[in-house]
XYZ file of C-alpha atoms in Angstrom:
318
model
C 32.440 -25.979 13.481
C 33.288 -27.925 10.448
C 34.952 -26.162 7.609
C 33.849 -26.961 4.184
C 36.449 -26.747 1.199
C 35.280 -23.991 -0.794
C 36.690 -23.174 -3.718
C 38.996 -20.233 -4.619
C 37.634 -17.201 -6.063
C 39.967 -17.383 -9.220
C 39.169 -20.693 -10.077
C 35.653 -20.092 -9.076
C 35.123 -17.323 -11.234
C 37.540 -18.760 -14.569
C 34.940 -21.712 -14.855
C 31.357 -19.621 -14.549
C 32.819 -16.596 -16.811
C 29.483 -15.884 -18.561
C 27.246 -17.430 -16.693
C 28.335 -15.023 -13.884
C 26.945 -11.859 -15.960
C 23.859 -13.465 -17.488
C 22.953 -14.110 -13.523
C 23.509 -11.188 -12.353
C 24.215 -8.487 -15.252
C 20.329 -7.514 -15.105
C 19.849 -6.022 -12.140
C 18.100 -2.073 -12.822
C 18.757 -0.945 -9.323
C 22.221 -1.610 -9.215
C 22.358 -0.025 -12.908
C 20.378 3.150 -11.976
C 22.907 3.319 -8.798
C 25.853 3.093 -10.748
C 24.549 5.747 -13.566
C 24.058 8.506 -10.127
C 27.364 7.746 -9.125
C 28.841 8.580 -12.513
C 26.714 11.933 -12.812
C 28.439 12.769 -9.761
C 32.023 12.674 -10.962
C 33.933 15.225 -13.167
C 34.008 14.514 -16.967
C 36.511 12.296 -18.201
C 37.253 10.712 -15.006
C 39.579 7.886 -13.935
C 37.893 5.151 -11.964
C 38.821 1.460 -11.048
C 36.472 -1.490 -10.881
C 38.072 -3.370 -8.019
C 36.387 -7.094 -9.475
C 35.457 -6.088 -12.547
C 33.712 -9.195 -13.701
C 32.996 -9.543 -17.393
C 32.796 -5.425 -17.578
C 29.091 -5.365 -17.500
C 27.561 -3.537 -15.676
C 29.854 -0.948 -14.230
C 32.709 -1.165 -16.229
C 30.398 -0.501 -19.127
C 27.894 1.935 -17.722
C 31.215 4.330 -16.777
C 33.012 3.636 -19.868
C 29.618 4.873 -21.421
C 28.976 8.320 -19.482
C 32.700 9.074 -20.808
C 35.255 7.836 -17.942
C 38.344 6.146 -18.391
C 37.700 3.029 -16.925
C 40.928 0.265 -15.240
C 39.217 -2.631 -13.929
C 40.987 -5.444 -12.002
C 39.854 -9.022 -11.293
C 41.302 -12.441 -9.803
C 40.134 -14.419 -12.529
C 41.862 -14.558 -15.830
C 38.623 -15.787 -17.907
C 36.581 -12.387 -16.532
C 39.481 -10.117 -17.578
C 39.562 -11.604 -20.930
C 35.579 -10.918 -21.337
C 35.693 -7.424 -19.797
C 38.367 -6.114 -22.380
C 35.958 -7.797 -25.151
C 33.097 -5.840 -23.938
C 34.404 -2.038 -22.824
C 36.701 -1.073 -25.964
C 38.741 1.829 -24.067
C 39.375 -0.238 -21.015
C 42.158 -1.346 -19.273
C 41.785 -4.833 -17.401
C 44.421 -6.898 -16.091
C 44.222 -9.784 -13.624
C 45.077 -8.784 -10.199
C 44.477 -9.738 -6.065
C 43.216 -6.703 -5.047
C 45.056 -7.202 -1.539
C 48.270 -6.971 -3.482
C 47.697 -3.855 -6.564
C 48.160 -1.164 -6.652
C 47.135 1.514 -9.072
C 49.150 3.216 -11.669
C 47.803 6.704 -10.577
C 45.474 8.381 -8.398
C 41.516 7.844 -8.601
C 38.807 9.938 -8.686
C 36.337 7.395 -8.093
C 36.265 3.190 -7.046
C 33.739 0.702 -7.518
C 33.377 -2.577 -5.919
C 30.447 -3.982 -6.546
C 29.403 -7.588 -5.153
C 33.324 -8.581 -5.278
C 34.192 -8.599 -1.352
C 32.775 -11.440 -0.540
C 35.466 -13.968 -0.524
C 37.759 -11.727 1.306
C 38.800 -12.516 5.272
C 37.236 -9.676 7.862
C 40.451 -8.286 8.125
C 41.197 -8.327 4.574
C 37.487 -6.290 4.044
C 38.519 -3.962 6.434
C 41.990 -3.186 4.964
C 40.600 -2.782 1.751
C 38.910 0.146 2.627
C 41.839 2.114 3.878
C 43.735 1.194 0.164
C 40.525 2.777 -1.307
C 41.005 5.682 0.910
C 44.784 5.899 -0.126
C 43.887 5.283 -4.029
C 41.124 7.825 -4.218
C 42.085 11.542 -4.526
C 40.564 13.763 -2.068
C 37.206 14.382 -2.177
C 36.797 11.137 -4.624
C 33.951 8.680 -3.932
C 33.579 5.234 -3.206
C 30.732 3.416 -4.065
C 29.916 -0.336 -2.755
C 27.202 -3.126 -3.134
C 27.592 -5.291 -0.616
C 25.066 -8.226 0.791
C 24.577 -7.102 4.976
C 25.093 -9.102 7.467
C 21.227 -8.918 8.895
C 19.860 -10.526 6.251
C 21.735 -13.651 6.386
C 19.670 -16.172 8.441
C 21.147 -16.314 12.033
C 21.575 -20.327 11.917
C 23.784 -20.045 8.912
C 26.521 -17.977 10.054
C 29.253 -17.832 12.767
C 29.759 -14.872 14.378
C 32.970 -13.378 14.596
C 33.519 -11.123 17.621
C 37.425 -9.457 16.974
C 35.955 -7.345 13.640
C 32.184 -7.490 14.452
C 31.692 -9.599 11.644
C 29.638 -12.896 10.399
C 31.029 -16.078 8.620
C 29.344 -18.521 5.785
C 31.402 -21.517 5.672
C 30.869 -23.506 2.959
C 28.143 -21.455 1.373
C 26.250 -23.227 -1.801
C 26.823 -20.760 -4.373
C 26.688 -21.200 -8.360
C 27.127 -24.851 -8.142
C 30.422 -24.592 -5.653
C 30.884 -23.482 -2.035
C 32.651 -20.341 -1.071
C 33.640 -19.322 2.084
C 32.582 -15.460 2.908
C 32.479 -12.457 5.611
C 29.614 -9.910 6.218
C 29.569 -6.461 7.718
C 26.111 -5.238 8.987
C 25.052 -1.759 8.131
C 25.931 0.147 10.631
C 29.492 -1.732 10.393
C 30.172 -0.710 6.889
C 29.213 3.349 8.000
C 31.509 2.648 10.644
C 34.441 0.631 8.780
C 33.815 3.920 6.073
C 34.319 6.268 8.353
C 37.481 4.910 10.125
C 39.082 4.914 6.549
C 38.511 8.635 6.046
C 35.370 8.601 4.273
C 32.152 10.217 4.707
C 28.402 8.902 3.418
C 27.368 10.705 0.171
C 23.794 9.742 0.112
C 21.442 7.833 2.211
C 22.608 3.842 1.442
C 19.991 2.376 -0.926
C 18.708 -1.020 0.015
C 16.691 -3.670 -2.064
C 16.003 -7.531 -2.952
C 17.465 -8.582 -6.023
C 16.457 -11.817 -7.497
C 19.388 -13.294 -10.133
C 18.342 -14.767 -13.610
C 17.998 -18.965 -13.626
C 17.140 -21.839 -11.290
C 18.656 -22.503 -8.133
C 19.310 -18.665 -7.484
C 17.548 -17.507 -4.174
C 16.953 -13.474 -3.865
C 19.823 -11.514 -2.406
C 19.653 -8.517 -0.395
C 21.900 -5.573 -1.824
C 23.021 -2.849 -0.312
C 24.504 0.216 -1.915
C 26.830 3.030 -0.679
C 28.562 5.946 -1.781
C 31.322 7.619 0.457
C 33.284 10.755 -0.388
C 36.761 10.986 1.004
C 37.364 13.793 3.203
C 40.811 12.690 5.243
C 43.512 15.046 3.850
C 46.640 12.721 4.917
C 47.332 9.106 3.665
C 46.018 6.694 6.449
C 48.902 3.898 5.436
C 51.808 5.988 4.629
C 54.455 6.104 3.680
C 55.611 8.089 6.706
C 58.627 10.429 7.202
C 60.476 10.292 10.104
C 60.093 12.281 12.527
C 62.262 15.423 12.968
C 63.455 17.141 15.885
C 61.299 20.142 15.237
C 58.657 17.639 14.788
C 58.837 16.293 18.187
C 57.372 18.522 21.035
C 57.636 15.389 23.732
C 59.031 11.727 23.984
C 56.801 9.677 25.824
C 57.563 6.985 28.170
C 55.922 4.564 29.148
C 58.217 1.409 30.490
C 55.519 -1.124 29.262
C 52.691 0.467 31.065
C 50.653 0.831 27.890
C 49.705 -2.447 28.727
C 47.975 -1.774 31.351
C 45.593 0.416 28.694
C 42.044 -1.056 29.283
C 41.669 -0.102 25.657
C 44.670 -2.596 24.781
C 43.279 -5.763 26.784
C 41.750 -8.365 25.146
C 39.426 -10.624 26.795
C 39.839 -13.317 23.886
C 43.117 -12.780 23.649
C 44.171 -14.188 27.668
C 41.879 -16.817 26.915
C 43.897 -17.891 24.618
C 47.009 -17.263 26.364
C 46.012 -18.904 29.197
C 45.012 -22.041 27.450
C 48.638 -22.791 25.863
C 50.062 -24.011 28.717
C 53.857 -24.446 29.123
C 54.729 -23.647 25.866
C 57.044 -21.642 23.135
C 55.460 -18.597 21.985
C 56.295 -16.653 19.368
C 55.785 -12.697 19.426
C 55.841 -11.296 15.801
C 55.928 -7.419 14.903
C 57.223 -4.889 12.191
C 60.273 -4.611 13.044
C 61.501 -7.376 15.362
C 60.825 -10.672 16.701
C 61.866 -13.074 18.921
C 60.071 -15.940 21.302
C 58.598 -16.568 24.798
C 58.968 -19.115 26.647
C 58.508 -20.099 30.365
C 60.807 -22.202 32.333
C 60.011 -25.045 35.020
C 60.280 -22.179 37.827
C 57.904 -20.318 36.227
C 59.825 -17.243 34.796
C 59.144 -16.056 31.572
C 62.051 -15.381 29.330
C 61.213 -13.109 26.398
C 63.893 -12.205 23.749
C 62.912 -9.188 22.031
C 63.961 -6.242 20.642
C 63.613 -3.542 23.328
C 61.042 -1.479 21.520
C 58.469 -4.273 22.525
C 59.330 -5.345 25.358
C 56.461 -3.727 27.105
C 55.435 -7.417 26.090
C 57.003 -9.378 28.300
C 54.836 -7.616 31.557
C 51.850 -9.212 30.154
C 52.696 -12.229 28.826
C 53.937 -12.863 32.308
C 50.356 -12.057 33.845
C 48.967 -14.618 31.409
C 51.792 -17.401 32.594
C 51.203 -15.944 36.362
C 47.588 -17.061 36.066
C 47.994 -19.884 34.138
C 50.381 -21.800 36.523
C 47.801 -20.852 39.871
């Protein structure tokens, strides 16, 4: 595969400023989707527009049915426009991988601003939503699906059941972006704690000017019902906490559930090398010497390591 350079979303979106909202500003559907989800908040809400853009639409169309309205975007140049355009907002430039808000929500909004994010990163965003939003808050999502991207234009990615556009002509630059299908963003939803509000609405959307090609959106709204935070913080357990210590001397491994075909391909194809094993809260390196014994320094919470990385070694060297 050859990887384009595509450009990063903060510089992307500092040079089209404008031109971003007169493209895609006009779009009724998304407006009418964004006006339900506001009707179904309390009055004088709190929400965040994770991306905000220039403010308009959502920004503006909450800031107008009476919520107080934070956005957050990448780009400098878009939250200098927003805060022209929503008086009563507060905008501030921000990763969205990295804030974190000032309060609890009672409602988020990302709307067409995932895009440029990594599988993973798409993923993990959800379960921040589902730690920023209070309980029973909503989240509510326009994303482009993965099924209508032309087959011969993507690259599958197996480990999050995800699709790839490398180097993707967008706006007069290439981006780099990841998909979710339908049923992967019900599912990736649901994981974080949330449950669908409505039936997902689904539609073609054709941006203002030349060189745009139609778009298929697709909108969601998701209510959180998971009571306890899904990333913590954690308190230690207590004594009266635990009923039972488990042991399991590195058999977890042996967890069909916990092998990864991919992963002893890969293993298998580094040869007689250093590896490096990295977790929370210790790491160390592999390595295997010329009789074939693998030496793994660890800390021994993880050692339950070292019995597989010696099966991969094991099979490598027959």
């Amino acid at each position: 595969m050859t990887i384009t350079t595509a450009e990063p979303a903060e510089s992307l979106f500092n040079t089209l400023g404008a031109q971003y909202e007169d493209a895609f500003a006009n779009d009724p559907l998304l407006c009418s989707f964004i006006k339900t989800v506001a009707e179904k908040l309390p009055a004088n809400s709190k929400v965040l527009d994770v991306g905000c853009g220039t403010g308009k639409p959502v920004s503006h169309l909450l800031a107008s049915a009476g919520h107080a309205v934070h956005g957050i975007d990448v780009s400098t140049e878009m939250v200098r426009l927003a805060g022209s355009q929503v008086p009563g907002g507060i905008f501030q430039q921000a990763d969205m991988r990295e804030y974190q808000p000032p309060y609890e929500m009672d409602g988020v909004f990302a709307i067409l601003s995932l895009f440029q994010l990594t599988p993973g990163d798409l993923v993990s965003m959800m379960y921040k939503f589902a730690e920023w939003v209070r309980e029973d808050g909503f989240v509510a999502l326009c994303v482009l699906p993965s099924t209508a991207l032309a087959p011969q234009r993507v690259v599958y990615d197996p480990t999050w059941d995800a699709v790839w556009m490398i180097g993707k002509e967008w706006m007069g630059s290439l981006t780099n972006e990841s998909f979710l299908s339908e049923n992967g963003w019900e599912r990736v939803l649901k994981e974080a704690g949330f449950v669908l509000e409505a039936e997902p609405m689904s539609y073609l959307f054709s941006p203002i000017g030349e060189n745009h090609i139609p778009e298929a959106h697709h909108c969601l709204i998701a209510r959180r019902v998971e009571k306890a935070p899904l990333l913590g913080p954690f308190p230690w357990p207590s004594g009266q906490m635990m009923t039972g210590v488990c042991s399991t001397d590195g058999n977890m491994m042996k967890e069909q559930r916990l092998v990864s075909t991919e992963l002893e391909k890969l293993m298998l194809g580094l040869g007689q090398q250093n590896v490096f094993a990295l977790g929370k809260n210790a790491k160390g390196s592999a390595s295997l010497s010329n009789s074939g014994k693998l030496t793994l320094t660890r800390d021994k919470k993880v050692a339950g390591y070292q019995q597989r990385l010696g099966k991969f070694q094991t099979a490598q060297k027959s």
